Coordinates of C-alpha atoms in Angstrom, one line a residue:
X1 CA -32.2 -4.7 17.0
X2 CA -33.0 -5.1 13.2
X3 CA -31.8 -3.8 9.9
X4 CA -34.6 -1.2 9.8
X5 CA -34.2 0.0 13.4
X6 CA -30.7 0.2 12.6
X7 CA -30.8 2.3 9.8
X8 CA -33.5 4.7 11.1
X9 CA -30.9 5.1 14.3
X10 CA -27.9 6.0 12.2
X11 CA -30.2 8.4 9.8
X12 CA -31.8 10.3 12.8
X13 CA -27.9 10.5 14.5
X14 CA -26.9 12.0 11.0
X15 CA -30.1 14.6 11.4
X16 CA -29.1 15.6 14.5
X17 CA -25.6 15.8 13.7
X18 CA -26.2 18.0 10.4
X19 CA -28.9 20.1 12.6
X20 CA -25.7 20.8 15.0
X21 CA -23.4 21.2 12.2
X22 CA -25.8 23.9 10.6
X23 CA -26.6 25.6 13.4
X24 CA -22.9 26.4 14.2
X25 CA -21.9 27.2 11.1
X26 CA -24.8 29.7 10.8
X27 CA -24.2 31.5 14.6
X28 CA -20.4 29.9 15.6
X29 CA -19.8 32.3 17.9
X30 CA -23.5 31.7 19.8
X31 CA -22.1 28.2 20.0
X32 CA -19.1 28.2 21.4
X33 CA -20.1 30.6 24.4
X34 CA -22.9 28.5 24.9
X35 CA -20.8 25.7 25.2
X36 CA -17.7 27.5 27.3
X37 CA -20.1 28.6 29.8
X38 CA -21.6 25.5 29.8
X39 CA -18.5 23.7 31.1
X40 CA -17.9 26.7 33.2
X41 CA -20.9 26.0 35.0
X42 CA -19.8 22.5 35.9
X43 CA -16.3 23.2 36.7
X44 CA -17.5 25.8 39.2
X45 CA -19.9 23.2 40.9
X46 CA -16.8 20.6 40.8
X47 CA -15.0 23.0 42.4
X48 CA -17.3 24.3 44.9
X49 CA -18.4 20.7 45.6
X50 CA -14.4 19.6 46.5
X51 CA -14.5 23.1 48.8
X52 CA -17.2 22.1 50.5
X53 CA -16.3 18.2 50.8
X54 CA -13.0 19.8 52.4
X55 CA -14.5 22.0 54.8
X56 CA -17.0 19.7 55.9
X57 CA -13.9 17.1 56.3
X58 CA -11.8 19.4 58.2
X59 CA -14.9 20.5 60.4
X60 CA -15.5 17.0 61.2
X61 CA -11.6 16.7 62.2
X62 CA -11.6 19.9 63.8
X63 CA -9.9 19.6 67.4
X64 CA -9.4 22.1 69.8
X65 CA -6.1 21.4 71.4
X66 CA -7.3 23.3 75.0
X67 CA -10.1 20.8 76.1
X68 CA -8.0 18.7 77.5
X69 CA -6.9 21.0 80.1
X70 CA -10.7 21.5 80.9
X71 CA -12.1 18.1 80.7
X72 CA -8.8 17.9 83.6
X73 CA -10.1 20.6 85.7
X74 CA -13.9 19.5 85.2
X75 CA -13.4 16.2 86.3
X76 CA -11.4 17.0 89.2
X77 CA -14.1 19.2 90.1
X78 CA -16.9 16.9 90.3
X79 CA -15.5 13.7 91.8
X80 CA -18.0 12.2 93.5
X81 CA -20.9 14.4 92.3
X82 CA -23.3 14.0 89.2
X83 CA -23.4 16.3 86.4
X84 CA -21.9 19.9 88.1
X85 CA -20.3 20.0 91.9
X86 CA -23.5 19.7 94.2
X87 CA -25.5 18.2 91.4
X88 CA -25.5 14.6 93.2
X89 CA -27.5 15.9 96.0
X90 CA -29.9 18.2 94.5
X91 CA -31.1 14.7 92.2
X92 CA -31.0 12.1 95.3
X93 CA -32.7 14.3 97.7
X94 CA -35.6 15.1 94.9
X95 CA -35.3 11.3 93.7
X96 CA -35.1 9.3 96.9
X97 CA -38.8 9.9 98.8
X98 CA -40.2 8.7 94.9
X99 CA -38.6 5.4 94.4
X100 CA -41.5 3.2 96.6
X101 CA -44.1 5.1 94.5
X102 CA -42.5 4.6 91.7
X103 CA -41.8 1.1 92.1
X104 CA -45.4 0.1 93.3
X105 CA -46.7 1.6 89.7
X106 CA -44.2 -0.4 88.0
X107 CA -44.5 -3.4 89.2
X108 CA -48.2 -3.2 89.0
X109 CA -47.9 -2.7 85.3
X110 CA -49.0 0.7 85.5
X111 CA -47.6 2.0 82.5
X112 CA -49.7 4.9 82.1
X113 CA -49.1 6.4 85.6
X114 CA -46.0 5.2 85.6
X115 CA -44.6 7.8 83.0
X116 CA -46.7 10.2 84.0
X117 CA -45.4 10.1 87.8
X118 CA -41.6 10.0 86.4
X119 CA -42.1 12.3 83.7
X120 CA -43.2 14.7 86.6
X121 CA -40.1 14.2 88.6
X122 CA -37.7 14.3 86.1
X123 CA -39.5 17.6 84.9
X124 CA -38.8 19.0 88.7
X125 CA -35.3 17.5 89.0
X126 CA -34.1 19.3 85.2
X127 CA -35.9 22.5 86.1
X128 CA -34.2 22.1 89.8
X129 CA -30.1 21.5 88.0
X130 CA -31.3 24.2 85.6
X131 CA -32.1 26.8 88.8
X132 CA -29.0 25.7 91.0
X133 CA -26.2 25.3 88.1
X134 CA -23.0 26.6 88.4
X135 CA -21.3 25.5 85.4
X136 CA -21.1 28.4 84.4
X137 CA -19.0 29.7 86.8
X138 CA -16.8 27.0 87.6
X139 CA -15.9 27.0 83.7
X140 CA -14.9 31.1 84.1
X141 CA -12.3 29.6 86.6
X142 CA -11.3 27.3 85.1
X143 CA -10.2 29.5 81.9
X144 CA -9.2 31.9 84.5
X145 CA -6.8 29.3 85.9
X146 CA -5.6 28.0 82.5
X147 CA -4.9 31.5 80.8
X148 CA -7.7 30.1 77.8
X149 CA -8.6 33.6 76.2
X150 CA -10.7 31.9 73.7
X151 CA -14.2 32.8 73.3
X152 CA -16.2 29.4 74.4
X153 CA -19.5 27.7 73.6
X154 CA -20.9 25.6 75.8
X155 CA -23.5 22.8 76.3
X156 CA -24.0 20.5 79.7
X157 CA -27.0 18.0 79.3
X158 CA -27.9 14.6 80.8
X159 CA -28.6 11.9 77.9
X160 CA -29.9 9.0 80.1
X161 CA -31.2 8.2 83.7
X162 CA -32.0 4.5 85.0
X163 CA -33.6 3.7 87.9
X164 CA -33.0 0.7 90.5
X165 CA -35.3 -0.7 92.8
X166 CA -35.2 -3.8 94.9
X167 CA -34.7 -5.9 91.9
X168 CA -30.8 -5.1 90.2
X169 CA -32.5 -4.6 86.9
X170 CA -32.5 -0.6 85.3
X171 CA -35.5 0.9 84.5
X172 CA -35.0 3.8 82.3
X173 CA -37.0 6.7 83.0
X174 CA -35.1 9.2 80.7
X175 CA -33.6 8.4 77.0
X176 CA -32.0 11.7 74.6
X177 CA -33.8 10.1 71.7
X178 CA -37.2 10.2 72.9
X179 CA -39.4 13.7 73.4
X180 CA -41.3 14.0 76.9
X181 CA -44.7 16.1 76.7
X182 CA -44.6 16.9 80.6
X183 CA -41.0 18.4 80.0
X184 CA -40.3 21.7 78.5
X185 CA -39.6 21.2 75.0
X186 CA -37.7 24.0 74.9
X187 CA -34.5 22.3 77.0
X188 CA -35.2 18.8 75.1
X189 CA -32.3 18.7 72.3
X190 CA -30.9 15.9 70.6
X191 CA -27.7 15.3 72.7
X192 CA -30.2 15.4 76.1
X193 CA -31.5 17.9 78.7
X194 CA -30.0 20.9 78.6
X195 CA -28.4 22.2 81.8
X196 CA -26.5 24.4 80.3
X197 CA -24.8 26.5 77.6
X198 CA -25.8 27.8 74.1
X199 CA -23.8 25.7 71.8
X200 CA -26.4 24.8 69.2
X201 CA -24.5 22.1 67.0
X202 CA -22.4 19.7 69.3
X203 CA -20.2 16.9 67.9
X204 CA -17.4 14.5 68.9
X205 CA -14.8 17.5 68.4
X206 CA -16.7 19.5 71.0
X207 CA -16.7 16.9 73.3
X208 CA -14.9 17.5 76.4
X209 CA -16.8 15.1 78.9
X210 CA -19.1 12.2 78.7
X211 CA -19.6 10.2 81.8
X212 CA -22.0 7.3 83.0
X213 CA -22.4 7.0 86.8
X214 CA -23.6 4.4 88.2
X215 CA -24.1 3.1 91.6
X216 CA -24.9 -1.1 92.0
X217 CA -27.0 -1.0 95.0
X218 CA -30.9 -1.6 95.4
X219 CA -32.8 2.1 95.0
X220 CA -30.0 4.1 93.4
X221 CA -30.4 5.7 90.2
X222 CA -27.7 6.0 86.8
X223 CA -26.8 8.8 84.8
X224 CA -25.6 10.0 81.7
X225 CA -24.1 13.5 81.5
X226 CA -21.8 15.2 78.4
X227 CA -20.0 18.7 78.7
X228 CA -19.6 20.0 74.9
X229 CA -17.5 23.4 74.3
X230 CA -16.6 25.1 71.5
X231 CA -14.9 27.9 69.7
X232 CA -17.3 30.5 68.7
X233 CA -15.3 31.4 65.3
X234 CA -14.9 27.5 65.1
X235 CA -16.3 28.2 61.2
X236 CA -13.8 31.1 61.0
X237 CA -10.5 28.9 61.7
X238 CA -11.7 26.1 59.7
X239 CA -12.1 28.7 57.0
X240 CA -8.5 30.0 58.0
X241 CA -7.1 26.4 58.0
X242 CA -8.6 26.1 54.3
X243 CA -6.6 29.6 53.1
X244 CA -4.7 28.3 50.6
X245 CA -7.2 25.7 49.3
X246 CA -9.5 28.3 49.0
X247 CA -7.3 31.1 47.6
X248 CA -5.8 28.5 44.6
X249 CA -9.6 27.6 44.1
X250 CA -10.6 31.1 43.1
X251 CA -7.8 32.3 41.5
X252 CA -7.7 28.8 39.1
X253 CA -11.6 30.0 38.1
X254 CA -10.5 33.9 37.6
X255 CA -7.6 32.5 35.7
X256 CA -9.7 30.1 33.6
X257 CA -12.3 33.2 33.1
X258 CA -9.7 35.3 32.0
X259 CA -8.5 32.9 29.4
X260 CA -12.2 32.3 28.2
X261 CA -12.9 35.9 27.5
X262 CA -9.0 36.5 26.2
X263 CA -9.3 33.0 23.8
X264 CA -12.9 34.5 23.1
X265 CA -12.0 37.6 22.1
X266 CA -9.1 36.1 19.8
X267 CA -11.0 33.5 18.4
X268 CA -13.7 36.4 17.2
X269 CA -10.8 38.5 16.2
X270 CA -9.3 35.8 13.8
X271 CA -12.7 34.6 12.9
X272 CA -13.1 38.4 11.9
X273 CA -10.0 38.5 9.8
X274 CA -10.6 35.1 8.0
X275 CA -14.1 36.0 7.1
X276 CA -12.3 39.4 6.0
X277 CA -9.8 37.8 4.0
X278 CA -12.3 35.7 2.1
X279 CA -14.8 38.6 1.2
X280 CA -10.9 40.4 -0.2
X281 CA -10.0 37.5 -2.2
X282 CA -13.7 37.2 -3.4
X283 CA -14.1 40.7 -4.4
X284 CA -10.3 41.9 -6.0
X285 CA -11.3 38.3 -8.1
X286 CA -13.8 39.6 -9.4
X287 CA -12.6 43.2 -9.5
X288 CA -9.4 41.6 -11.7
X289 CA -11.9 39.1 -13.8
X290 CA -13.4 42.3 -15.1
X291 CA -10.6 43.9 -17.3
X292 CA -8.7 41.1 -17.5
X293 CA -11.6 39.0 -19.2
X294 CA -11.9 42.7 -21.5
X295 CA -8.2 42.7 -22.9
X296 CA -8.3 38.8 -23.1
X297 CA -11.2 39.0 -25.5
X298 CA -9.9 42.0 -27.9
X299 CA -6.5 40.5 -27.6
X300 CA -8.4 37.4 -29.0
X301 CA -10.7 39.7 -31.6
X302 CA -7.0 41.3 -33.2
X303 CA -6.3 38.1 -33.8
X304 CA -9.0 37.6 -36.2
X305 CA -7.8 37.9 -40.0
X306 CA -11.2 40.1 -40.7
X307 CA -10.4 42.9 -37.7
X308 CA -7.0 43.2 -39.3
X309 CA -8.0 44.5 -42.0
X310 CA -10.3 47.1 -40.6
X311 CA -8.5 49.4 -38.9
X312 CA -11.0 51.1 -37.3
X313 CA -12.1 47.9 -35.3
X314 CA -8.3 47.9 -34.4
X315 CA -8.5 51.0 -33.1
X316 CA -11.4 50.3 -31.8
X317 CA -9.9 47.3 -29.4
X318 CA -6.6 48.8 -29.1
X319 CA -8.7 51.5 -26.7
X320 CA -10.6 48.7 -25.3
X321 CA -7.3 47.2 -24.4
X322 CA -5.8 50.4 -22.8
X323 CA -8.7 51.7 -20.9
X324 CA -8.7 48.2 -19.4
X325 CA -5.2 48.4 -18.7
X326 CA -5.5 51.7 -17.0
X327 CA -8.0 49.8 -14.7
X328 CA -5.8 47.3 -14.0
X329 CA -2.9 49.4 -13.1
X330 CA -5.4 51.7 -11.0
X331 CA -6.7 48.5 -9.2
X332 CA -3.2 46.8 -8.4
X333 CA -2.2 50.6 -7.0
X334 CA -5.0 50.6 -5.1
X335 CA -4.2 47.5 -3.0
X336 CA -0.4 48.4 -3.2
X337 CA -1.2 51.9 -1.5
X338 CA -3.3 50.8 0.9
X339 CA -0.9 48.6 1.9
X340 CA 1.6 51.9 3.3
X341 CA -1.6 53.3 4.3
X342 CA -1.0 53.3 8.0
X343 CA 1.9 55.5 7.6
X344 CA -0.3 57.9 5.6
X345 CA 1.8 61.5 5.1
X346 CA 0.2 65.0 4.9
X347 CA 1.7 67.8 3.8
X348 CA -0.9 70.9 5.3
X349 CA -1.5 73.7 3.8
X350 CA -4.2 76.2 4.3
X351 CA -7.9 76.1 2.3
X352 CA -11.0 77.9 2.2
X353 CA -13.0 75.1 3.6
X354 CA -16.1 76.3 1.2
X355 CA -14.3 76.7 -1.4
X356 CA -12.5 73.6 -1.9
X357 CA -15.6 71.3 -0.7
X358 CA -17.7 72.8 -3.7
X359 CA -15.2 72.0 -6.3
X360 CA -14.8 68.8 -5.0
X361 CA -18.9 68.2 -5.3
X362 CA -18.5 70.0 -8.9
X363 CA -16.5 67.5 -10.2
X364 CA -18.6 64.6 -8.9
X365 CA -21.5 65.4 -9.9
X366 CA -20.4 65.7 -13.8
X367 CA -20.2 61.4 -13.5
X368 CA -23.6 61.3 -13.1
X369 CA -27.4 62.4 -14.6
X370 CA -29.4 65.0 -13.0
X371 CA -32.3 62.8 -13.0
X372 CA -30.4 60.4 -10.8
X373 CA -28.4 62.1 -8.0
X374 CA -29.6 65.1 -6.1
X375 CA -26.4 66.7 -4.4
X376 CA -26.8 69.7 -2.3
X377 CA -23.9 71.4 0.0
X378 CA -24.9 73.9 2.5
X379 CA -21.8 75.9 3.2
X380 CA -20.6 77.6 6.7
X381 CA -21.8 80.9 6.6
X382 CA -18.9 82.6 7.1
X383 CA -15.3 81.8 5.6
X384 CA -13.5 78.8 7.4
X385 CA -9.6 78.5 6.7
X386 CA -7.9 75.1 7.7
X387 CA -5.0 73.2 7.8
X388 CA -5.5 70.4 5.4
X389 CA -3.5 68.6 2.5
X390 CA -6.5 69.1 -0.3
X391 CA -5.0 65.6 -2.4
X392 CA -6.0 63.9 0.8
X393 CA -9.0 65.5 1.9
X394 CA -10.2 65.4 -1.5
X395 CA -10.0 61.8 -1.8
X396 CA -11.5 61.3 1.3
X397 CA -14.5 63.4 0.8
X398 CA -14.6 61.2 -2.8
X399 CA -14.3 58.0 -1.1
X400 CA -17.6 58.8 1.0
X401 CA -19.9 60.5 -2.2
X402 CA -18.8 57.2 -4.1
X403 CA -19.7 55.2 -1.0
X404 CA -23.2 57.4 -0.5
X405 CA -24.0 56.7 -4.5
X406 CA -23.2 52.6 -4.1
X407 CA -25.2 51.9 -1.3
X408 CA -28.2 53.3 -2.5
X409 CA -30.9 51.5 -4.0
X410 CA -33.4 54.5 -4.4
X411 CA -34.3 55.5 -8.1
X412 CA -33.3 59.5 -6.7
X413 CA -30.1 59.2 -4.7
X414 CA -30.4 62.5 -2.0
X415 CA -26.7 63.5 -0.7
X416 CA -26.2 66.4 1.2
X417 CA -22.8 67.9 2.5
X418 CA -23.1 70.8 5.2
X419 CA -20.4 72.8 7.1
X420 CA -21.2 74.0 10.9
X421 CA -19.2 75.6 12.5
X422 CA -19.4 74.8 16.3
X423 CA -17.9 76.8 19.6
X424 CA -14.7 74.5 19.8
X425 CA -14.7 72.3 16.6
X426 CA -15.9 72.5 12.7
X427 CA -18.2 69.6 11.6
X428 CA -18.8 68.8 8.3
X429 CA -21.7 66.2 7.6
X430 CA -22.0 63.6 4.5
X431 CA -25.9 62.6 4.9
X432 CA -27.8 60.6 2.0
X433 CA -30.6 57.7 1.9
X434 CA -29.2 54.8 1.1
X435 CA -30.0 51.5 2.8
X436 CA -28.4 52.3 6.3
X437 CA -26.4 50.0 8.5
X438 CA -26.8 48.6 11.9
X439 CA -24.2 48.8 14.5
X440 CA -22.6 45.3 14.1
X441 CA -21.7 46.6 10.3
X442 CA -20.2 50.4 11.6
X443 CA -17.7 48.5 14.4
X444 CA -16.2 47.2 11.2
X445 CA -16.2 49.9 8.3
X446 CA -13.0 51.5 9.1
X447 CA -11.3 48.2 9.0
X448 CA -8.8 46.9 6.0
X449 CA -10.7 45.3 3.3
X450 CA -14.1 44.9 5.4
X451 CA -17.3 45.1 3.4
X452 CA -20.6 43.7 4.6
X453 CA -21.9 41.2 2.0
X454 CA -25.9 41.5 2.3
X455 CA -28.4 41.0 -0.1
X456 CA -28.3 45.1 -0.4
X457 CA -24.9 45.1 -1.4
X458 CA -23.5 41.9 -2.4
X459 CA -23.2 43.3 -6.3
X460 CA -21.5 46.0 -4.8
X461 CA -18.0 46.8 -6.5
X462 CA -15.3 47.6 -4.6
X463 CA -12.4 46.2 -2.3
X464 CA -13.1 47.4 1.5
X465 CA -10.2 49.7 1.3
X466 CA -12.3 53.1 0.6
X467 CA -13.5 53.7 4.3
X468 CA -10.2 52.4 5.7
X469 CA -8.2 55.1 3.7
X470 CA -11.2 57.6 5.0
X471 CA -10.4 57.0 8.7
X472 CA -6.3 57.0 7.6
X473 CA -6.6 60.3 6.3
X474 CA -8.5 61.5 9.0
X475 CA -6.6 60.3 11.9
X476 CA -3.3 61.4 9.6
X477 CA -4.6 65.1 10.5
X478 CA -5.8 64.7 14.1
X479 CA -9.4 64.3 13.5
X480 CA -12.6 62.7 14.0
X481 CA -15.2 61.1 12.5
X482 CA -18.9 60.1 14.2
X483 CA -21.2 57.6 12.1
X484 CA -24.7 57.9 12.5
X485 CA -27.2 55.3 10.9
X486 CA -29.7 52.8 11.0
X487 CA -30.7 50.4 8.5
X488 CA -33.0 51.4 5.8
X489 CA -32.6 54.9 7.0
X490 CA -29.7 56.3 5.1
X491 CA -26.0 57.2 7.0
X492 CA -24.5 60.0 8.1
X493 CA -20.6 61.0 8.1
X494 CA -19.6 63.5 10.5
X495 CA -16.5 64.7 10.5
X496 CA -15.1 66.7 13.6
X497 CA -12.1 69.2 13.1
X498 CA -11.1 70.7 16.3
X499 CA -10.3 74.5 15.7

């Protein structure tokens, strides 16, 4: 690779990795679910992969500990005889008056007639064991005999048969891996001809007999017969053996999804919190730049040998300096208050509800022109006493006009305050048309120093703590408060006081 591929390489890795970088610094918390679930994904398929691998290893091992005890009795049973007691003579006395036949199309190269002739008897001597079976019923006594109260499968099937003629070599006329077309196909399976039984998947474990029987004389025949049995809940006790494997394996995930969505939920909660503790700093900097930056300069101006001598100008600053003062003694209260905030104390009294709301919009109103604020109250209609400490409530109904008035960027700002009195509660609703909020920005407005820095309202003064001492004073006397807004569309305060 040269210099020039080189350096394209390490400038596309950078691309990519600034593209990543950006992207997760713009949505952080799309990322890192996208990632967590991610890995999720492959630690569940680990997991269910190693599950499986040890289910399929302990079904391969699987043993049942009771065959013996029939393979014993099965074998006892058909000593001397082929496949099931009385099977020997049922396949010599169908076999036997065939073998000349058979023989002369062999050895005359026949090949065709030759398998048709022995597919044909071998197609008579299945269908014949199949009839005159009774497997069946020699397996019932043998459970009988050997108190087995398990539920069995079965399969009996014959894998091979061979014939001899005068010569002493075999001629097979029957192999398990080969399919007949004059033989049912519905009794040709893999392990042989059925007999038997309705055990679908046989194995080594299921094995409980597999005998070749042969006989070394000229026109005699061998055979290959199995007897397979089975637990029908075989899955279940491999499933049973597995218990503890399988228990660990799910609670391990539920534990690991647990911690995802407890980590997540932290991780957004201090993520929260940071980003809240950045907009603070930002905004009581620049709320303490202001009159700081005022006094520093008329501090400066007293200074000057010309502004001594004119006291007005002195006079002049000296208010500069004080109002600005004031300001900065009303902003450090302001953060020390809200600091004991949580503990907020009322002291209740009774008020005319009316009354006290339109002195309250009196006196806010005088800060502002005509031309610029349209505030209209529509009282209850009839008088409405409550319990209430007026300093409080006052300041909360304040902190929401002020709030209404901020975050508004028409050239007319419309509020209006209305009382309604409901059958179990009294509602009083702060409405205006200001630029709204979605619902990700009202989870957050009752929280400590929270504001939401958009374009709308990034030159927005303040320090987050208004709507946090709103919902204080609220919940300090037992009430409610319901947001409704949308972005664009103006907000609406409700609060709810129970009578």
């Amino acid at each position: 690779m040269n210099r020039k591929m080189r350096m394209g390489l390490k400038l596309a890795i950078e691309r990519i990795y600034l593209s990543f970088r950006n992207y997760f610094m713009r949505h952080p918390v799309k990322v890192y679910i996208t990632s967590s679930v991610i890995c999720f994904i492959v630690l569940a398929i680990v997991q269910i992969m190693l599950v499986y691998n040890t289910y399929d290893l302990l079904n391969r091992r699987f043993y049942y500990e009771k065959k013996g005890r029939i393979n014993e009795r099965y074998t006892k049973a058909i000593i001397n005889d082929h496949v099931f007691p009385g099977g020997k003579d049922i396949i010599e006395n169908l076999l036997s008056p065939q073998y000349h036949e058979l023989e002369r199309l062999y050895k005359a190269g026949d090949t065709a007639g030759f398998n048709h002739a022995s597919q044909l008897l071998l197609r008579n001597i299945f269908n014949t064991l199949i009839d005159k079976q009774n497997a069946d019923a020699l397996l019932r006594d043998i459970k009988f005999k050997e108190g087995i109260q398990d539920s069995l499968k079965y399969l009996l099937v014959v894998s091979r048969i061979d014939l001899q003629f005068a010569d002493p070599k075999y001629v097979n006329i029957y192999d398990k891996r080969n399919k007949y077309p004059l033989i049912d196909a519905h009794i040709q399976t893999a392990k042989g001809i059925r007999i038997f039984g309705d055990l679908t998947n046989p194995d080594e474990q299921s094995q409980i007999i597999g005998l070749f029987v042969s006989d070394p004389k000229p026109y005699t025949y061998a055979i290959s017969f199995s007897l397979y049995a089975d637990p029908a809940n075989r899955r279940q006790v491999v499933f049973k053996q597995m218990q503890g494997i399988l228990t660990m394996s799910l609670l391990s995930v539920l534990a690991i999804i647990i911690l995802f969505f407890i980590t997540l939920r932290n991780w957004i909660k201090q993520k929260h919190i940071a980003d809240v503790k950045t907009d603070f700093i930002n905004n009581i900097t620049h709320e303490f730049h202001t009159p700081l930056s005022a006094i520093m300069v008329a501090n400066k101006n007293i200074q000057n040998e010309r502004v001594l001598e004119n006291k007005t100008a002195i006079r002049s600053l000296s208010d500069i300096i004080e109002r600005q003062s004031q300001r900065l003694k009303l902003l450090i209260g302001q953060v020390l208050d809200i600091a004991t905030v949580d503990q907020l104390y009322v002291q209740k009294g009774p008020e005319d509800l009316n009354i006290l709301i339109s002195e309250i919009l009196t006196d806010f109103s005088i800060k502002f022109p005509s031309d610029n604020l349209q505030l209209s109250f529509v009282p209850a209609p009839a008088t409405i006493i409550v319990d209430t400490d007026s300093f409080h409530f006052t300041t909360l109904l304040l902190n929401l006009l002020d709030n209404a008035v901020k975050y508004n960027l028409q050239e007319v700002k419309h509020i209006q305050v209305a009382v309604v009195e409901m059958d179990t509660d009294i509602q009083i609703s702060i409405s205006d048309n200001g630029i709204g909020m979605d619902k990700e920005t009202i989870r957050y407005i009752f929280d400590k120093f929270y504001r939401n820095q958009k374009d709308l309202t990034q030159n927005a003064k303040g320090l987050g703590l208004g709507l946090h001492y709103v919902k204080q004073c609220i919940d300090a006397h037992q009430w409610t408060v319901r947001v409704e807004s949308e972005p664009g569309m103006g907000s609406t305060f409700v609060i709810i006081i129970p009578k």
